[in-house]
CSV table of C-alpha atoms (C1' of nucleotides) in Angstrom, one decimal:
chain,number,residue,atom,x,y,z
A,1,MET,CA,0.0,0.0,0.0
A,2,THR,CA,2.7,2.5,1.0
A,3,PRO,CA,5.6,3.2,-1.3
A,4,GLN,CA,8.0,1.7,1.2
A,5,ARG,CA,6.1,-1.5,1.2
A,6,GLN,CA,6.0,-1.6,-2.6
A,7,LEU,CA,9.8,-1.1,-2.7
A,8,VAL,CA,10.2,-4.0,-0.3
A,9,VAL,CA,8.1,-6.2,-2.4
A,10,ASP,CA,10.0,-5.2,-5.5
A,11,ALA,CA,13.3,-5.8,-3.8
A,12,VAL,CA,12.3,-9.3,-2.7
A,13,ARG,CA,11.1,-10.1,-6.2
A,14,GLU,CA,14.3,-8.9,-7.8
A,15,LEU,CA,16.7,-10.3,-5.4
A,16,GLY,CA,15.1,-13.7,-5.4
A,17,HIS,CA,16.3,-14.7,-2.0
A,18,ALA,CA,17.8,-12.1,0.1
A,19,THR,CA,18.4,-11.3,3.7
A,20,PRO,CA,16.7,-8.3,5.4
A,21,GLU,CA,19.9,-6.3,5.1
A,22,GLN,CA,20.3,-7.0,1.4
A,23,ILE,CA,16.7,-6.0,0.9
A,24,CYS,CA,17.3,-2.9,2.9
A,25,THR,CA,20.3,-2.0,0.9
A,26,ARG,CA,18.4,-2.4,-2.3
A,27,VAL,CA,15.4,-0.4,-1.1
A,28,GLN,CA,17.8,2.4,0.0
A,29,GLN,CA,19.1,2.7,-3.5
A,30,THR,CA,15.8,4.2,-4.4
A,31,ALA,CA,14.7,5.6,-1.1
A,32,PRO,CA,17.7,6.2,1.2
A,33,ALA,CA,15.6,7.3,4.1
A,34,VAL,CA,14.0,3.9,4.6
A,35,ASN,CA,15.0,2.4,7.8
A,36,ILE,CA,16.0,-1.2,8.4
A,37,THR,CA,13.3,-1.4,11.0
A,38,THR,CA,10.7,-0.7,8.4
A,39,ILE,CA,12.2,-3.6,6.3
A,40,TYR,CA,11.8,-6.0,9.2
A,41,ARG,CA,8.3,-4.8,9.9
A,42,THR,CA,7.2,-4.9,6.3
A,43,LEU,CA,8.7,-8.3,5.8
A,44,GLU,CA,6.8,-9.5,8.8
A,45,LEU,CA,3.6,-8.0,7.4
A,46,LEU,CA,4.1,-9.3,3.9
A,47,GLU,CA,4.7,-12.7,5.2
A,48,ARG,CA,1.6,-12.6,7.3
A,49,ILE,CA,-0.5,-11.7,4.3
A,50,GLY,CA,1.2,-14.3,2.3
A,51,LEU,CA,3.1,-12.2,-0.2
A,52,VAL,CA,6.5,-13.4,0.7
A,53,ARG,CA,8.0,-16.3,2.7
A,54,HIS,CA,11.2,-16.7,4.4
A,55,THR,CA,13.7,-19.6,4.2
A,56,HIS,CA,16.6,-20.5,6.3
A,57,LEU,CA,19.7,-21.0,4.3
A,58,GLY,CA,21.6,-22.6,7.0
A,59,HIS,CA,23.4,-19.6,8.2
A,60,GLY,CA,21.6,-17.5,10.8
A,61,ALA,CA,20.2,-15.1,8.3
A,62,PRO,CA,16.8,-15.9,6.9
A,63,THR,CA,16.2,-15.0,3.3
A,64,TYR,CA,13.0,-13.8,1.8
A,65,SER,CA,11.5,-14.6,-1.5
A,66,GLU,CA,8.1,-14.4,-3.2
A,67,GLU,CA,5.5,-16.7,-1.9
A,68,ASP,CA,4.9,-18.3,-5.3
A,69,HIS,CA,8.6,-18.6,-6.1
A,70,GLN,CA,8.5,-22.2,-4.9
A,71,HIS,CA,11.7,-24.1,-5.0
A,72,VAL,CA,14.1,-26.0,-2.8
A,73,HIS,CA,17.2,-24.1,-1.9
A,74,LEU,CA,20.5,-26.0,-2.1
A,75,VAL,CA,23.3,-24.2,-0.4
A,76,CYS,CA,26.8,-25.1,-0.9
A,77,HIS,CA,29.0,-25.4,2.2
A,78,HIS,CA,32.0,-24.6,0.2
A,79,CYS,CA,31.3,-21.7,-2.0
A,80,GLY,CA,28.2,-20.5,-0.3
A,81,ARG,CA,26.3,-20.3,-3.5
A,82,VAL,CA,22.6,-21.0,-3.4
A,83,ALA,CA,21.1,-23.1,-6.2
A,84,GLU,CA,17.5,-23.9,-6.7
A,85,ALA,CA,15.8,-27.1,-7.5
A,86,PRO,CA,12.1,-27.9,-8.2
A,87,THR,CA,10.1,-28.7,-5.2
A,88,ASP,CA,8.8,-31.9,-6.7
A,89,LEU,CA,12.2,-33.3,-5.9
A,90,MET,CA,10.9,-33.5,-2.4
A,91,ASP,CA,7.6,-35.1,-3.2
A,92,ALA,CA,8.7,-38.7,-2.6
A,93,LEU,CA,10.3,-37.7,0.6
A,94,ALA,CA,7.3,-35.7,1.7
A,95,HIS,CA,5.2,-38.7,1.1
A,96,ARG,CA,7.3,-41.0,3.1
A,97,LEU,CA,7.5,-38.6,6.0
A,98,GLN,CA,3.8,-38.3,6.0
A,99,GLU,CA,3.3,-42.1,6.0
A,100,GLU,CA,6.0,-42.9,8.4
A,101,SER,CA,5.8,-40.1,10.9
A,102,GLY,CA,2.7,-38.2,10.1
A,103,PHE,CA,4.9,-35.2,9.4
A,104,THR,CA,3.7,-32.8,6.8
A,105,LEU,CA,6.7,-31.4,5.1
A,106,ASP,CA,7.0,-27.8,4.1
A,107,ALA,CA,9.6,-28.2,1.3
A,108,THR,CA,10.3,-24.6,0.7
A,109,HIS,CA,11.0,-23.4,4.2
A,110,VAL,CA,14.5,-24.8,4.6
A,111,ALA,CA,17.5,-25.1,2.5
A,112,LEU,CA,19.4,-28.3,2.0
A,113,SER,CA,23.1,-28.1,2.4
A,114,GLY,CA,25.9,-29.9,0.8
A,115,ARG,CA,28.4,-29.3,-1.9
A,116,CYS,CA,27.6,-28.1,-5.3
A,117,ALA,CA,28.9,-29.6,-8.5
A,118,ASP,CA,31.5,-27.0,-9.0
A,119,CYS,CA,33.0,-27.4,-5.6
A,120,ALA,CA,32.8,-31.2,-5.8
A,121,GLU,CA,35.3,-31.1,-8.5
A,122,ASP,CA,37.8,-29.4,-6.4
A,123,GLY,CA,39.2,-32.1,-4.2
A,124,GLU,CA,39.6,-29.6,-1.3
A,125,PRO,CA,37.7,-30.4,1.7
A,126,ALA,CA,35.4,-27.6,2.7
A,127,ASP,CA,36.4,-25.7,5.8
A,128,ASP,CA,33.3,-26.8,7.4
A,129,THR,CA,33.9,-24.8,10.5
A,130,GLY,CA,31.2,-22.3,9.8
A,131,ASP,CA,28.5,-22.5,7.3
A,132,ALA,CA,28.5,-21.5,3.8
A,133,ALA,CA,31.1,-18.9,3.4
A,134,ALA,CA,30.5,-15.7,1.5
A,135,GLY,CA,29.7,-16.5,-2.0
A,136,PRO,CA,32.1,-16.0,-4.8
A,137,ASP,CA,30.0,-13.6,-6.8
A,138,HIS,CA,27.6,-12.4,-4.1
A,139,HIS,CA,29.4,-9.8,-2.3
A,140,THR,CA,27.9,-10.7,1.0
A,141,ASP,CA,30.3,-8.5,2.8
A,142,ARG,CA,29.0,-9.1,6.2
A,143,HIS,CA,31.7,-10.2,8.5
A,144,THR,CA,34.3,-11.4,6.0
A,145,GLU,CA,34.4,-14.9,7.3
A,146,GLY,CA,38.1,-15.6,7.9
A,147,SER,CA,38.5,-19.3,7.7
A,148,ALA,CA,41.8,-19.7,9.4
A,149,ARG,CA,42.1,-17.4,12.3
B,1,MET,CA,40.9,-32.8,27.8
B,2,THR,CA,39.8,-30.3,30.4
B,3,PRO,CA,36.9,-30.9,32.8
B,4,GLN,CA,34.9,-28.1,31.2
B,5,ARG,CA,35.3,-29.6,27.8
B,6,GLN,CA,34.2,-32.9,29.0
B,7,LEU,CA,31.2,-31.3,30.5
B,8,VAL,CA,30.3,-29.7,27.2
B,9,VAL,CA,30.7,-33.0,25.4
B,10,ASP,CA,28.4,-34.7,28.0
B,11,ALA,CA,25.9,-32.0,27.8
B,12,VAL,CA,25.8,-32.2,24.0
B,13,ARG,CA,25.3,-35.9,24.3
B,14,GLU,CA,22.6,-35.8,26.8
B,15,LEU,CA,20.7,-33.0,25.3
B,16,GLY,CA,20.7,-34.4,21.8
B,17,HIS,CA,20.3,-31.2,20.0
B,18,ALA,CA,20.7,-28.0,22.0
B,19,THR,CA,21.6,-24.4,21.5
B,20,PRO,CA,24.8,-23.0,23.0
B,21,GLU,CA,22.8,-21.5,25.7
B,22,GLN,CA,21.0,-24.7,26.6
B,23,ILE,CA,24.3,-26.4,26.8
B,24,CYS,CA,25.6,-23.7,29.0
B,25,THR,CA,22.7,-24.0,31.4
B,26,ARG,CA,23.3,-27.7,31.6
B,27,VAL,CA,27.0,-27.4,32.2
B,28,GLN,CA,26.4,-24.8,34.8
B,29,GLN,CA,24.3,-27.3,36.8
B,30,THR,CA,27.5,-29.1,37.5
B,31,ALA,CA,30.0,-26.3,37.2
B,32,PRO,CA,28.3,-22.9,37.8
B,33,ALA,CA,31.5,-21.0,37.2
B,34,VAL,CA,31.7,-22.0,33.5
B,35,ASN,CA,31.2,-19.1,31.3
B,36,ILE,CA,29.1,-19.0,28.1
B,37,THR,CA,32.2,-17.9,26.3
B,38,THR,CA,33.8,-21.2,27.1
B,39,ILE,CA,30.9,-23.0,25.7
B,40,TYR,CA,31.1,-21.2,22.4
B,41,ARG,CA,34.9,-21.8,22.2
B,42,THR,CA,34.6,-25.4,23.2
B,43,LEU,CA,31.8,-26.0,20.8
B,44,GLU,CA,33.9,-24.5,18.0
B,45,LEU,CA,36.8,-26.7,19.0
B,46,LEU,CA,34.8,-29.8,19.3
B,47,GLU,CA,33.3,-29.2,15.9
B,48,ARG,CA,36.7,-28.7,14.4
B,49,ILE,CA,38.0,-32.0,15.7
B,50,GLY,CA,34.8,-33.7,14.6
B,51,LEU,CA,33.3,-34.6,17.9
B,52,VAL,CA,30.1,-32.6,17.4
B,53,ARG,CA,28.3,-31.0,14.6
B,54,HIS,CA,25.8,-28.3,14.4
B,55,THR,CA,22.5,-28.1,12.6
B,56,HIS,CA,20.3,-25.2,11.8
B,57,LEU,CA,16.9,-25.9,13.0
B,58,GLY,CA,15.3,-23.1,11.1
B,59,HIS,CA,15.3,-20.7,13.9
B,60,GLY,CA,18.4,-18.5,14.3
B,61,ALA,CA,19.9,-20.7,17.0
B,62,PRO,CA,22.0,-23.5,15.8
B,63,THR,CA,21.9,-26.7,17.7
B,64,TYR,CA,24.7,-29.0,18.5
B,65,SER,CA,24.7,-32.8,18.6
B,66,GLU,CA,27.2,-35.6,18.5
B,67,GLU,CA,28.9,-36.2,15.2
B,68,ASP,CA,27.8,-39.7,15.0
B,69,HIS,CA,24.3,-39.0,16.1
B,70,GLN,CA,23.1,-38.9,12.5
B,71,HIS,CA,19.6,-38.2,11.8
B,72,VAL,CA,17.4,-35.8,10.0
B,73,HIS,CA,15.7,-33.2,12.2
B,74,LEU,CA,12.1,-32.5,11.6
B,75,VAL,CA,11.0,-29.3,13.2
B,76,CYS,CA,7.4,-28.4,13.6
B,77,HIS,CA,6.3,-24.9,12.7
B,78,HIS,CA,3.4,-25.1,15.0
B,79,CYS,CA,4.7,-26.5,18.3
B,80,GLY,CA,8.4,-26.1,17.8
B,81,ARG,CA,9.1,-29.6,18.7
B,82,VAL,CA,12.0,-31.4,17.0
B,83,ALA,CA,11.6,-34.9,15.9
B,84,GLU,CA,14.2,-37.1,14.3
B,85,ALA,CA,14.1,-39.4,11.4
B,86,PRO,CA,16.7,-41.8,10.1
B,87,THR,CA,19.0,-40.3,7.5
B,88,ASP,CA,18.3,-43.0,5.0
B,89,LEU,CA,15.0,-41.2,4.4
B,90,MET,CA,17.1,-38.8,2.4
B,91,ASP,CA,19.0,-41.4,0.4
B,92,ALA,CA,16.7,-41.3,-2.6
B,93,LEU,CA,16.7,-37.6,-2.6
B,94,ALA,CA,20.4,-37.4,-2.2
B,95,HIS,CA,20.8,-39.7,-5.1
B,96,ARG,CA,18.5,-37.6,-7.3
B,97,LEU,CA,20.3,-34.5,-6.4
B,98,GLN,CA,23.5,-35.9,-7.3
B,99,GLU,CA,22.3,-37.2,-10.6
B,100,GLU,CA,20.4,-34.2,-11.7
B,101,SER,CA,22.4,-31.3,-10.2
B,102,GLY,CA,25.7,-32.8,-9.1
B,103,PHE,CA,24.9,-31.6,-5.7
B,104,THR,CA,26.2,-33.7,-2.8
B,105,LEU,CA,23.7,-33.6,0.0
B,106,ASP,CA,24.7,-33.3,3.6
B,107,ALA,CA,21.6,-34.7,5.1
B,108,THR,CA,22.3,-34.0,8.7
B,109,HIS,CA,23.2,-30.4,8.5
B,110,VAL,CA,19.8,-28.9,8.1
B,111,ALA,CA,16.4,-29.5,9.5
B,112,LEU,CA,13.2,-30.0,7.5
B,113,SER,CA,10.3,-28.1,8.6
B,114,GLY,CA,6.7,-28.7,8.5
B,115,ARG,CA,3.9,-29.8,10.8
B,116,CYS,CA,4.2,-32.7,13.1
B,117,ALA,CA,1.5,-35.4,13.5
B,118,ASP,CA,0.2,-33.9,16.7
B,119,CYS,CA,-0.2,-30.5,15.3
B,120,ALA,CA,-1.7,-31.8,12.1
B,121,GLU,CA,-4.6,-33.0,14.1
B,122,ASP,CA,-5.4,-29.6,15.4
B,123,GLY,CA,-7.2,-27.9,12.5
B,124,GLU,CA,-5.7,-24.6,13.5
B,125,PRO,CA,-3.5,-23.0,11.0
B,126,ALA,CA,0.0,-22.4,12.3
B,127,ASP,CA,0.8,-18.8,13.1
B,128,ASP,CA,3.5,-19.0,10.6
B,129,THR,CA,4.7,-15.6,11.3
B,130,GLY,CA,7.9,-16.6,12.7
B,131,ASP,CA,9.4,-19.9,12.9
B,132,ALA,CA,8.7,-22.6,15.3
B,133,ALA,CA,7.3,-20.7,18.3
B,134,ALA,CA,8.5,-21.6,21.7
B,135,GLY,CA,7.3,-25.1,22.3
B,136,PRO,CA,4.3,-25.7,24.5
B,137,ASP,CA,6.2,-27.9,26.8
B,138,HIS,CA,9.7,-26.7,26.1
B,139,HIS,CA,10.1,-23.7,28.2
B,140,THR,CA,12.9,-22.3,26.2
B,141,ASP,CA,14.2,-20.4,29.1
B,142,ARG,CA,17.4,-19.4,27.6
B,143,HIS,CA,18.6,-16.3,29.3
B,144,THR,CA,19.0,-18.0,32.6
B,145,GLU,CA,22.6,-17.4,32.9
B,146,GLY,CA,24.7,-15.3,35.3
B,147,SER,CA,21.7,-14.1,37.2
B,148,ALA,CA,22.2,-16.2,40.2
B,149,ARG,CA,19.3,-15.1,42.2
C,1,DA,C1',59.0,-19.8,32.2
C,2,DT,C1',55.9,-21.0,28.6
C,3,DC,C1',51.8,-22.1,26.6
C,4,DG,C1',47.1,-23.1,26.3
C,5,DA,C1',42.5,-22.8,28.7
C,6,DT,C1',39.4,-20.1,31.3
C,7,DG,C1',36.6,-16.2,33.2
C,8,DC,C1',35.2,-11.7,32.8
C,9,DA,C1',34.0,-7.6,30.6
C,10,DA,C1',33.4,-5.2,26.5
C,11,DA,C1',32.5,-4.9,21.7
C,12,DG,C1',30.1,-6.5,17.5
C,13,DT,C1',25.9,-8.2,15.0
C,14,DT,C1',21.4,-8.9,14.1
C,15,DT,C1',16.6,-8.1,15.3
C,16,DT,C1',12.9,-6.1,18.2
C,17,DT,C1',10.5,-2.5,20.8
C,18,DG,C1',9.0,2.2,22.5
C,19,DC,C1',7.8,6.5,21.2
C,20,DA,C1',7.2,10.7,18.8
C,21,DA,C1',6.4,12.6,14.2
C,22,DT,C1',4.2,12.2,9.7
C,23,DG,C1',0.6,11.5,6.4
C,24,DC,C1',-3.9,10.0,5.0
C,25,DT,C1',-9.0,9.6,5.7
D,1,DA,C1',-9.2,14.2,15.1
D,2,DG,C1',-8.1,9.3,14.5
D,3,DC,C1',-5.4,5.9,12.9
D,4,DA,C1',-1.8,3.3,10.8
D,5,DT,C1',3.0,3.8,9.2
D,6,DT,C1',7.5,5.4,9.6
D,7,DG,C1',12.1,6.8,11.5
D,8,DC,C1',15.1,7.1,15.2
D,9,DA,C1',17.1,5.5,19.2
D,10,DA,C1',17.4,2.3,22.7
D,11,DA,C1',17.1,-2.4,24.1
D,12,DA,C1',17.4,-7.2,23.6
D,13,DA,C1',19.3,-11.4,22.0
D,14,DC,C1',23.2,-13.7,20.4
D,15,DT,C1',28.2,-14.3,19.5
D,16,DT,C1',32.9,-12.9,19.4
D,17,DT,C1',37.2,-10.7,21.0
D,18,DG,C1',40.8,-8.8,24.3
D,19,DC,C1',43.1,-9.4,28.2
D,20,DA,C1',44.6,-10.9,32.7
D,21,DT,C1',44.7,-15.1,35.5
D,22,DC,C1',45.3,-19.9,36.4
D,23,DG,C1',47.3,-24.5,35.7
D,24,DA,C1',50.1,-27.9,33.7
D,25,DT,C1',54.4,-29.1,31.3
DNA sequence: ATCGATGCAAAGTTTTTGCAATGCT
DNA sequence: AGCATTGCAAAAACTTTGCATCGAT
């Protein structure tokens, strides 16, 4: 309804899966005055009305994406990249869970982690100390994850 | 090696999957002087040497468990309870991911979310605003530290 | 004496809350 | 005016870091 909210929706849509801070940065490119608080509150609202959903990529930071942008996230321990896979990959699993445990799976809410094809080629073991490190092309310049301290 | 570390290992083992703070609380039942800092440092160490591993349950707080305690976590949106399922549930999925995307799945690192059998019975829609809310029986009394009343 | 482990306090991050100001009806 | 939304600042929750002390080799 408000311009800020529209900007948040747009940002979520454009970024695909982004943390609140990334969304904030994006929104501020258009409207620098927008506060991070508003991002959080808007995201919460948008989620409640079902426009966006959030997913946990393994790291602490949740990422937001469009509600209808349904896919499974695959995050690589090694390079931190996030790939996407169709949710029907999970169908069989969802079925088994339902049968065996009565558990109804929400396939889109979490990310699966592992190692992507690119990183599998490298023989190097992941420094699995932390989670997915900052991506190679994503400049997720948060806390510059130093592997060896 | 040190008594504190042993206590941390024990706590992780007993609690199954616990946040650093829960572990801290547990350890402090035996050794009240132990500081939360030590918990974090010890956990980091134990993880590096492969004694424990951490898993993201969807909420921000990572939980730690024994390395060999391999299972998939199923966390319920509704009640926040964490169930466990054998990892071989994921085998078929892992295989497909490998084939189709070259992605090597690490089944134990993340939790699957959804709604557990108990909560499925209640017709109530989950207040899916946040993640798993504080459980009904889990009194997630985290911040119980230093305040030795 | 040396070196690592620990406790304490302070700093850093990320997210939430309180409150006053703003804008729309 | 009434009401929701926003921005700012402070608080809270969570984690890491610096530094002095303690213990064992």
